[in-house]
PDB file of C-alpha atoms in Angstrom:
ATOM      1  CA  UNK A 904       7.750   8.380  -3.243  1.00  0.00           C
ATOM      2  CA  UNK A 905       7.160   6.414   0.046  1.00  0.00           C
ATOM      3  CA  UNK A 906       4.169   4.802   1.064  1.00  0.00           C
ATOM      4  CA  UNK A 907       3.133   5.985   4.630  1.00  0.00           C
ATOM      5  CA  UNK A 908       0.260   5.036   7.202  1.00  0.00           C
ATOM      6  CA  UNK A 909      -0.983   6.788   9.788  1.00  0.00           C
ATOM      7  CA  UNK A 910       2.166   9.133   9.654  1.00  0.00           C
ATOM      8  CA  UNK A 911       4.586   5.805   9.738  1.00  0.00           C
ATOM      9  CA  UNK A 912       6.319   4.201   6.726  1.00  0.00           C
ATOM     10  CA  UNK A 913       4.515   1.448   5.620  1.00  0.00           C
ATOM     11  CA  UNK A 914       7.135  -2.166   5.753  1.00  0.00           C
ATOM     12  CA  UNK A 915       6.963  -5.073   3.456  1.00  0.00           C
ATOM     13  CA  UNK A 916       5.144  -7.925   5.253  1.00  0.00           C
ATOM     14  CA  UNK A 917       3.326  -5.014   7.640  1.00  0.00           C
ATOM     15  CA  UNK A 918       0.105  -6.340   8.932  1.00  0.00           C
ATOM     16  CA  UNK A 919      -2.565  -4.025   8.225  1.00  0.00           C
ATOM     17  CA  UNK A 920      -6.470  -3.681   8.409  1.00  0.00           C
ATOM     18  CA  UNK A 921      -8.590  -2.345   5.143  1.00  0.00           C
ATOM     19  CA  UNK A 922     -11.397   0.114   5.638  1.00  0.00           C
ATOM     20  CA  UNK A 923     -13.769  -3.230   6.254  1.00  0.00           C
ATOM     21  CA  UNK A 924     -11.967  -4.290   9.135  1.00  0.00           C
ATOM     22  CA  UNK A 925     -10.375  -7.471   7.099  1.00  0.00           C
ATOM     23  CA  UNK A 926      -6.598  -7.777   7.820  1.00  0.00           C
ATOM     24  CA  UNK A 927      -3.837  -8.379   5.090  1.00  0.00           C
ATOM     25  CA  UNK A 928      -0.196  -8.519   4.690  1.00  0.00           C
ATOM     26  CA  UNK A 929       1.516  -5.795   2.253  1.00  0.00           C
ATOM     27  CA  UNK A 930       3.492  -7.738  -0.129  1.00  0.00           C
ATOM     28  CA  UNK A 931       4.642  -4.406  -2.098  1.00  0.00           C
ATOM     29  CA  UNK A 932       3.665  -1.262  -4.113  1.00  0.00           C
ATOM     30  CA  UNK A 933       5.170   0.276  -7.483  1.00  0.00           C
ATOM     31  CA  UNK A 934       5.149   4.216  -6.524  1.00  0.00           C
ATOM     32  CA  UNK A 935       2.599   5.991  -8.636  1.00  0.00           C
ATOM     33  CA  UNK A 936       3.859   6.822 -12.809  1.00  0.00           C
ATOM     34  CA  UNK A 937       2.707  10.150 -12.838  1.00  0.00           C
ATOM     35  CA  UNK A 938       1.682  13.058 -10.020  1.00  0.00           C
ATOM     36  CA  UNK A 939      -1.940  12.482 -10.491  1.00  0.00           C
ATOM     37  CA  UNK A 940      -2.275   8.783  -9.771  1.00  0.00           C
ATOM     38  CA  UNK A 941      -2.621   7.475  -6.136  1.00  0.00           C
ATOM     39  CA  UNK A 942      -0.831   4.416  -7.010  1.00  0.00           C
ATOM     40  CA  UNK A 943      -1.775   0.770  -6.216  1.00  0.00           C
ATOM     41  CA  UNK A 944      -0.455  -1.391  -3.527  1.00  0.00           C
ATOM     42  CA  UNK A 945      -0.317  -5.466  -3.379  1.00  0.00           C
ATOM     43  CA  UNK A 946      -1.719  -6.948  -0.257  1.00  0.00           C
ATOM     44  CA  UNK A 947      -2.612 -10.553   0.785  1.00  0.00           C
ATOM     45  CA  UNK A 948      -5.621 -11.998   2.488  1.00  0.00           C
ATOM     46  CA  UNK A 949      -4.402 -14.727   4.259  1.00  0.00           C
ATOM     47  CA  UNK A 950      -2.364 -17.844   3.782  1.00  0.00           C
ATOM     48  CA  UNK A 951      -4.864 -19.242   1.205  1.00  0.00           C
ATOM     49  CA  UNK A 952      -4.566 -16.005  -0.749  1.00  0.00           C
ATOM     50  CA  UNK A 953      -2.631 -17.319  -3.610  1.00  0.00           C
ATOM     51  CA  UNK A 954      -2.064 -14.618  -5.926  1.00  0.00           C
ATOM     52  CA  UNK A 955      -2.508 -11.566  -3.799  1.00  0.00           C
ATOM     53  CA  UNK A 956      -5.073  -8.594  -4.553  1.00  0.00           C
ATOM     54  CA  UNK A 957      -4.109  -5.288  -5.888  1.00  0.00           C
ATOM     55  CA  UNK A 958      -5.702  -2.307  -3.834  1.00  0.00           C
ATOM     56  CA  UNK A 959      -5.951   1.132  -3.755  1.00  0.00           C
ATOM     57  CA  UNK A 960      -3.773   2.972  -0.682  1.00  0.00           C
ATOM     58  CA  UNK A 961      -7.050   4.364   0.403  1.00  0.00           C
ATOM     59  CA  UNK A 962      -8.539   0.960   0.752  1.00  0.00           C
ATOM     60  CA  UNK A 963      -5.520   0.359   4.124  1.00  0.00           C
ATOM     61  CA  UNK A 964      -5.577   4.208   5.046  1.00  0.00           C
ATOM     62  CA  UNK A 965      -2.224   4.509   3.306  1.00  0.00           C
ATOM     63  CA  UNK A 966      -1.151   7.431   0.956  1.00  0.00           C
ATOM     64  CA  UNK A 967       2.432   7.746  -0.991  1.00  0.00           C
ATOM     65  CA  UNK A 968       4.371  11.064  -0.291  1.00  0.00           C
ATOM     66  CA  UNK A 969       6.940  12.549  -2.350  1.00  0.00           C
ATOM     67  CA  UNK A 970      10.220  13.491   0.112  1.00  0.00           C
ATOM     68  CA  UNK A 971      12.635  15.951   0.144  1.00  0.00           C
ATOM     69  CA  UNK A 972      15.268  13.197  -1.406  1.00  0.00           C
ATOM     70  CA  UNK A 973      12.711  12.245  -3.289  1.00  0.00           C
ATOM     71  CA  UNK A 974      13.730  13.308  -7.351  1.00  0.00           C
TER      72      UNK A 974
END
């Protein structure tokens, strides 16, 4: 699964803006364990963001899609 924004692939390091308007750096994101789960993605707020915040896709606008070569 691949985690996509606004029809683009999201990139480590991307610079994106959550549904508050507060930007944050995508450090990563394990794809979801099973079909039901949206997954979780690990963002930073910030240089002073030590430890980084695990977030929902929703919360950046972001949603994981299986592909074709997906298996």
């Amino acid at each position: 699964m691949k985690l996509f924004l606004d029809g683009e692939l999201v990139q480590k390091g991307q610079v994106v803006e959550t549904f508050r308007g507060e930007k944050c750096t995508v450090m990563s994101w394990p794809a979801p364990h099973k079909p039901s789960s949206s997954g979780k993605v690990y963002v930073k707020f910030g240089p002073l963001d030590k430890y980084g915040q695990e977030v929902y896709p929703s919360v950046i606008g972001a949603e994981f899609r299986k592909e074709e070569e997906d298996t």
